[in-house]
Amino acid sequence: MKDQYILVANWKMNKTIEECGSFVDKFMNLILHKPKSKVIFCPPFSALLYMDGLLKDTSFDLGAQNVYWEKEGAFTGEVSAEMLKSTGATYVIVGHSERRQLFGDTDESVNKRLKAALSNGLTPIMCIGETIKERKNENTLDVIGRQLKNGLDGISNLDIEKIIFAYEPVWAIGTGERAEPNMIDEVHNDIRKVLNGLGVDGSDEIAILYGGSVNQNNIKELLELNEVNGFLIGGASLDADEYASIIHQSEQI
Ligand code: PGA
């Protein structure tokens, strides 16, 4: 049981400005009190500033879905940490498996993105997770260990403690196939062990989210897991009714 969950809506490449507006209108009518959970919206870059305006006087936070590590310059199509901050975003997802699989993100580039976010005062949400092949070959823990050690290379323990971690098994993302509760607890435990091994103080206090096909029908069981501090939610966060239901359920635990 937790005092507070962290619920991150990863909207991926979904929602125009108009669609963001109608979502927030509807959502605000469904969530009438300040939720116990920390609720973070990560819309596409194109809607960050607009969403910041809509969320300004609410308890909801704003995050981006990626960040480039250079400060400025000839990097067509990229967005820096400073630029993200200027939209009002305070969080940023780093190393999502779709970035790793479709856009060539590696542990090394994840490391650079994390450093850029941290040095600009953005809180990174660092995603890690194994593919189905890696799980079948019983390599899950090695993969998670490698992603953490390489991704966090050269980052001070003080900064590592600021990061929110998200365990997202690649095979569970957007597939409707959620990881079993015991698998999730096992990997979350292991993440804490790796962090302990890196000498991170109080790694029991570090927030570790689960992501992958979480929805309003399966969240209840996951809320009972000891090792889970919250959720990174894709598809189910696109619908105001469903996301509100997830938030309401997280209040009841
Ligand atoms: P999903 O996505 O909830 O649609 O599986 C999760 C994520 O990609 O963060």
Tab-separated table of C-alpha atoms and ligand atoms in Angstrom:
chain	number	residue	atom	x	y	z
A	1	MET	CA	0.000	0.000	0.000
A	2	LYS	CA	1.368	3.415	-0.922
A	3	ASP	CA	0.652	6.962	0.178
A	4	GLN	CA	0.826	8.154	-3.373
A	5	TYR	CA	1.024	6.635	-6.833
A	6	ILE	CA	2.592	8.278	-9.848
A	7	LEU	CA	0.388	7.970	-12.923
A	8	VAL	CA	1.992	9.012	-16.179
A	9	ALA	CA	-0.099	9.381	-19.332
A	10	ASN	CA	2.125	8.722	-22.323
A	11	TRP	CA	0.113	10.005	-25.253
A	12	LYS	CA	2.787	9.058	-27.800
A	13	MET	CA	2.001	10.499	-31.267
A	14	ASN	CA	-1.659	11.117	-30.501
A	15	LYS	CA	-3.878	14.175	-30.121
A	16	THR	CA	-4.002	17.461	-31.962
A	17	ILE	CA	-4.437	20.711	-30.024
A	18	GLU	CA	-8.221	20.430	-30.433
A	19	GLU	CA	-8.212	16.859	-29.173
A	20	CYS	CA	-6.103	17.818	-26.159
A	21	GLY	CA	-8.629	20.554	-25.394
A	22	SER	CA	-11.639	18.246	-25.490
A	23	PHE	CA	-9.823	15.606	-23.425
A	24	VAL	CA	-8.978	18.090	-20.673
A	25	ASP	CA	-12.519	19.547	-20.675
A	26	LYS	CA	-14.022	16.140	-20.154
A	27	PHE	CA	-11.351	14.959	-17.722
A	28	MET	CA	-11.726	17.974	-15.423
A	29	ASN	CA	-15.423	17.174	-15.071
A	30	LEU	CA	-14.589	13.636	-14.040
A	31	ILE	CA	-11.841	14.481	-11.536
A	32	LEU	CA	-13.363	17.070	-9.294
A	33	HIS	CA	-10.984	16.870	-6.353
A	34	LYS	CA	-7.200	16.893	-6.140
A	35	PRO	CA	-6.192	13.246	-6.506
A	36	LYS	CA	-3.813	11.650	-4.026
A	37	SER	CA	-1.854	10.348	-6.984
A	38	LYS	CA	0.645	12.474	-8.850
A	39	VAL	CA	-0.775	12.678	-12.355
A	40	ILE	CA	1.571	13.610	-15.193
A	41	PHE	CA	0.521	14.203	-18.799
A	42	CYS	CA	3.051	13.631	-21.573
A	43	PRO	CA	1.497	14.919	-24.810
A	44	PRO	CA	3.456	15.277	-28.069
A	45	PHE	CA	5.893	18.239	-28.289
A	46	SER	CA	3.365	20.117	-30.429
A	47	ALA	CA	0.860	20.307	-27.561
A	48	LEU	CA	3.147	20.947	-24.575
A	49	LEU	CA	2.661	24.675	-24.353
A	50	TYR	CA	-1.071	24.413	-24.924
A	51	MET	CA	-1.428	21.688	-22.294
A	52	ASP	CA	0.612	23.777	-19.877
A	53	GLY	CA	-1.975	26.532	-20.241
A	54	LEU	CA	-4.805	24.091	-19.559
A	55	LEU	CA	-3.113	22.467	-16.570
A	56	LYS	CA	-1.655	25.601	-15.005
A	57	ASP	CA	-4.083	25.990	-12.127
A	58	THR	CA	-4.558	22.284	-11.533
A	59	SER	CA	-2.563	19.728	-9.549
A	60	PHE	CA	-1.590	17.922	-12.764
A	61	ASP	CA	1.941	17.974	-14.108
A	62	LEU	CA	3.372	18.102	-17.584
A	63	GLY	CA	6.106	16.047	-19.200
A	64	ALA	CA	7.652	15.535	-22.633
A	65	GLN	CA	8.293	12.227	-24.368
A	66	ASN	CA	11.932	12.746	-25.311
A	67	VAL	CA	14.787	15.217	-25.074
A	68	TYR	CA	17.941	15.866	-27.086
A	69	TRP	CA	21.183	16.338	-25.198
A	70	GLU	CA	22.684	19.326	-27.018
A	71	LYS	CA	21.772	22.794	-25.845
A	72	GLU	CA	21.119	24.314	-29.278
A	73	GLY	CA	22.399	24.289	-32.851
A	74	ALA	CA	22.067	22.500	-36.161
A	75	PHE	CA	20.055	19.463	-35.011
A	76	THR	CA	16.991	19.537	-37.236
A	77	GLY	CA	13.941	18.035	-35.618
A	78	GLU	CA	15.376	17.843	-32.104
A	79	VAL	CA	14.254	19.611	-28.935
A	80	SER	CA	16.552	20.552	-26.033
A	81	ALA	CA	15.911	20.327	-22.296
A	82	GLU	CA	15.881	24.084	-22.005
A	83	MET	CA	13.242	24.328	-24.740
A	84	LEU	CA	11.096	21.765	-22.960
A	85	LYS	CA	11.370	23.695	-19.731
A	86	SER	CA	10.264	26.847	-21.484
A	87	THR	CA	6.945	25.149	-22.347
A	88	GLY	CA	6.264	24.430	-18.683
A	89	ALA	CA	7.224	20.743	-18.772
A	90	THR	CA	8.928	19.472	-15.638
A	91	TYR	CA	9.232	15.775	-16.521
A	92	VAL	CA	10.560	13.913	-19.529
A	93	ILE	CA	10.315	10.280	-20.601
A	94	VAL	CA	13.736	8.939	-21.604
A	95	GLY	CA	14.580	5.689	-23.375
A	96	HIS	CA	11.053	4.506	-24.092
A	97	SER	CA	11.245	1.184	-25.916
A	98	GLU	CA	9.618	2.715	-28.991
A	99	ARG	CA	12.517	5.192	-29.106
A	100	ARG	CA	14.980	2.340	-28.618
A	101	GLN	CA	13.351	0.110	-31.239
A	102	LEU	CA	12.187	2.549	-33.898
A	103	PHE	CA	14.519	5.526	-33.555
A	104	GLY	CA	17.840	4.000	-32.624
A	105	ASP	CA	18.090	5.008	-28.990
A	106	THR	CA	20.872	3.121	-27.210
A	107	ASP	CA	22.003	2.950	-23.597
A	108	GLU	CA	24.597	5.579	-24.524
A	109	SER	CA	22.116	8.036	-25.997
A	110	VAL	CA	19.746	7.383	-23.094
A	111	ASN	CA	22.628	8.300	-20.802
A	112	LYS	CA	23.175	11.604	-22.609
A	113	ARG	CA	19.477	12.422	-22.546
A	114	LEU	CA	19.282	11.700	-18.817
A	115	LYS	CA	22.243	13.965	-18.129
A	116	ALA	CA	20.757	16.779	-20.212
A	117	ALA	CA	17.403	16.489	-18.442
A	118	LEU	CA	18.938	16.366	-14.968
A	119	SER	CA	21.291	19.256	-15.505
A	120	ASN	CA	18.341	21.382	-16.608
A	121	GLY	CA	16.163	20.464	-13.658
A	122	LEU	CA	13.768	18.177	-15.539
A	123	THR	CA	12.802	14.939	-13.789
A	124	PRO	CA	13.514	12.018	-16.119
A	125	ILE	CA	11.233	9.007	-16.313
A	126	MET	CA	13.734	6.377	-17.435
A	127	CYS	CA	12.249	3.379	-19.242
A	128	ILE	CA	13.864	-0.041	-19.209
A	129	GLY	CA	12.594	-3.440	-20.234
A	130	GLU	CA	13.302	-6.666	-22.070
A	131	THR	CA	12.062	-7.949	-25.432
A	132	ILE	CA	10.128	-11.203	-25.675
A	133	LYS	CA	13.228	-12.955	-27.011
A	134	GLU	CA	15.287	-11.755	-24.076
A	135	ARG	CA	12.630	-12.961	-21.628
A	136	LYS	CA	12.379	-16.362	-23.327
A	137	ASN	CA	16.161	-16.713	-23.160
A	138	GLU	CA	15.987	-15.851	-19.464
A	139	ASN	CA	18.047	-12.736	-20.022
A	140	THR	CA	15.611	-10.281	-18.437
A	141	LEU	CA	17.704	-9.479	-15.413
A	142	ASP	CA	20.915	-9.103	-17.421
A	143	VAL	CA	19.206	-6.741	-19.830
A	144	ILE	CA	17.710	-4.630	-17.057
A	145	GLY	CA	21.084	-4.537	-15.274
A	146	ARG	CA	22.876	-3.472	-18.459
A	147	GLN	CA	20.321	-0.784	-19.309
A	148	LEU	CA	20.563	0.622	-15.799
A	149	LYS	CA	24.343	0.500	-15.445
A	150	ASN	CA	25.096	1.948	-18.884
A	151	GLY	CA	22.196	4.371	-18.853
A	152	LEU	CA	23.215	5.763	-15.474
A	153	ASP	CA	26.942	5.835	-16.151
A	154	GLY	CA	28.601	8.960	-14.760
A	155	ILE	CA	25.405	10.234	-13.109
A	156	SER	CA	25.845	11.075	-9.431
A	157	ASN	CA	23.912	9.112	-6.838
A	158	LEU	CA	22.178	12.285	-5.809
A	159	ASP	CA	20.885	12.705	-9.367
A	160	ILE	CA	19.982	9.005	-9.741
A	161	GLU	CA	17.721	9.417	-6.724
A	162	LYS	CA	15.761	12.077	-8.626
A	163	ILE	CA	14.953	9.735	-11.522
A	164	ILE	CA	11.613	7.937	-11.782
A	165	PHE	CA	12.192	4.462	-13.229
A	166	ALA	CA	9.655	2.656	-15.389
A	167	TYR	CA	9.838	-1.069	-16.003
A	168	GLU	CA	8.194	-1.613	-19.359
A	169	PRO	CA	8.572	-5.093	-20.834
A	170	VAL	CA	8.666	-4.437	-24.581
A	171	TRP	CA	6.301	-7.341	-25.328
A	172	ALA	CA	3.630	-5.862	-23.050
A	173	ILE	CA	3.522	-2.396	-24.605
A	174	GLY	CA	0.429	-1.739	-26.659
A	175	THR	CA	-0.210	-5.464	-27.038
A	176	GLY	CA	-2.910	-6.020	-24.431
A	177	GLU	CA	-0.583	-8.591	-22.893
A	178	ARG	CA	0.228	-7.345	-19.429
A	179	ALA	CA	3.096	-8.813	-17.388
A	180	GLU	CA	2.060	-11.069	-14.514
A	181	PRO	CA	2.137	-9.476	-11.057
A	182	ASN	CA	4.877	-11.811	-9.804
A	183	MET	CA	7.080	-10.953	-12.817
A	184	ILE	CA	6.629	-7.268	-12.135
A	185	ASP	CA	7.491	-7.569	-8.451
A	186	GLU	CA	10.517	-9.684	-9.295
A	187	VAL	CA	11.947	-7.220	-11.803
A	188	HIS	CA	11.166	-4.204	-9.599
A	189	ASN	CA	13.025	-5.920	-6.768
A	190	ASP	CA	15.925	-6.494	-9.063
A	191	ILE	CA	15.988	-2.888	-10.189
A	192	ARG	CA	16.308	-1.897	-6.524
A	193	LYS	CA	19.147	-4.391	-6.110
A	194	VAL	CA	21.023	-2.989	-9.113
A	195	LEU	CA	20.565	0.533	-7.767
A	196	ASN	CA	21.768	-0.581	-4.342
A	197	GLY	CA	24.764	-2.117	-6.072
A	198	LEU	CA	25.492	1.255	-7.654
A	199	GLY	CA	25.621	2.627	-4.136
A	200	VAL	CA	22.427	4.645	-4.434
A	201	ASP	CA	21.302	5.672	-1.007
A	202	GLY	CA	17.760	4.835	-0.026
A	203	SER	CA	16.978	2.952	-3.193
A	204	ASP	CA	13.894	1.644	-1.384
A	205	GLU	CA	12.545	5.144	-1.699
A	206	ILE	CA	13.095	5.346	-5.439
A	207	ALA	CA	9.918	5.345	-7.508
A	208	ILE	CA	9.577	2.460	-9.948
A	209	LEU	CA	6.569	2.420	-12.245
A	210	TYR	CA	5.208	-0.429	-14.316
A	211	GLY	CA	4.090	0.126	-17.902
A	212	GLY	CA	2.602	-2.140	-20.546
A	213	SER	CA	-1.095	-2.635	-21.298
A	214	VAL	CA	-2.325	-1.171	-18.015
A	215	ASN	CA	-6.016	-0.328	-18.241
A	216	GLN	CA	-9.075	0.289	-16.095
A	217	ASN	CA	-9.845	-3.412	-15.913
A	218	ASN	CA	-6.485	-4.706	-14.784
A	219	ILE	CA	-5.101	-1.915	-12.636
A	220	LYS	CA	-6.719	-3.042	-9.381
A	221	GLU	CA	-4.583	-6.134	-9.104
A	222	LEU	CA	-1.434	-4.146	-9.919
A	223	LEU	CA	-2.171	-1.523	-7.295
A	224	GLU	CA	-1.764	-4.232	-4.681
A	225	LEU	CA	1.821	-4.967	-5.634
A	226	ASN	CA	4.339	-3.969	-2.986
A	227	GLU	CA	7.076	-2.976	-5.354
A	228	VAL	CA	5.067	-0.777	-7.701
A	229	ASN	CA	4.950	2.982	-7.144
A	230	GLY	CA	2.831	3.869	-10.126
A	231	PHE	CA	2.184	3.319	-13.812
A	232	LEU	CA	3.172	4.555	-17.238
A	233	ILE	CA	0.003	4.293	-19.270
A	234	GLY	CA	-0.254	4.556	-23.034
A	235	GLY	CA	-3.458	3.535	-24.832
A	236	ALA	CA	-5.705	3.661	-21.763
A	237	SER	CA	-4.694	7.248	-20.993
A	238	LEU	CA	-6.047	8.551	-24.301
A	239	ASP	CA	-9.636	8.227	-23.192
A	240	ALA	CA	-10.735	10.662	-20.467
A	241	ASP	CA	-13.277	8.237	-18.944
A	242	GLU	CA	-10.786	5.409	-18.761
A	243	TYR	CA	-7.923	7.488	-17.395
A	244	ALA	CA	-10.232	9.016	-14.791
A	245	SER	CA	-11.331	5.529	-13.783
A	246	ILE	CA	-7.681	4.515	-13.331
A	247	ILE	CA	-7.102	7.550	-11.135
A	248	HIS	CA	-10.212	6.854	-9.078
A	249	GLN	CA	-9.158	3.259	-8.534
A	250	SER	CA	-5.709	4.333	-7.394
A	251	GLU	CA	-7.380	6.488	-4.713
A	252	GLN	CA	-9.167	3.569	-3.212
A	253	ILE	CA	-6.215	1.472	-2.264
B	1	PGA	P1	0.442	0.893	-23.366
B	1	PGA	O1	1.789	1.741	-23.474
B	1	PGA	O2	-0.181	1.254	-22.034
B	1	PGA	O3	-0.389	1.322	-24.526
B	1	PGA	O4	0.825	-0.538	-23.414
B	1	PGA	C1	2.611	1.928	-22.364
B	1	PGA	C2	3.794	2.759	-22.743
B	1	PGA	O5	4.252	2.669	-23.876
B	1	PGA	O6	4.300	3.553	-21.956
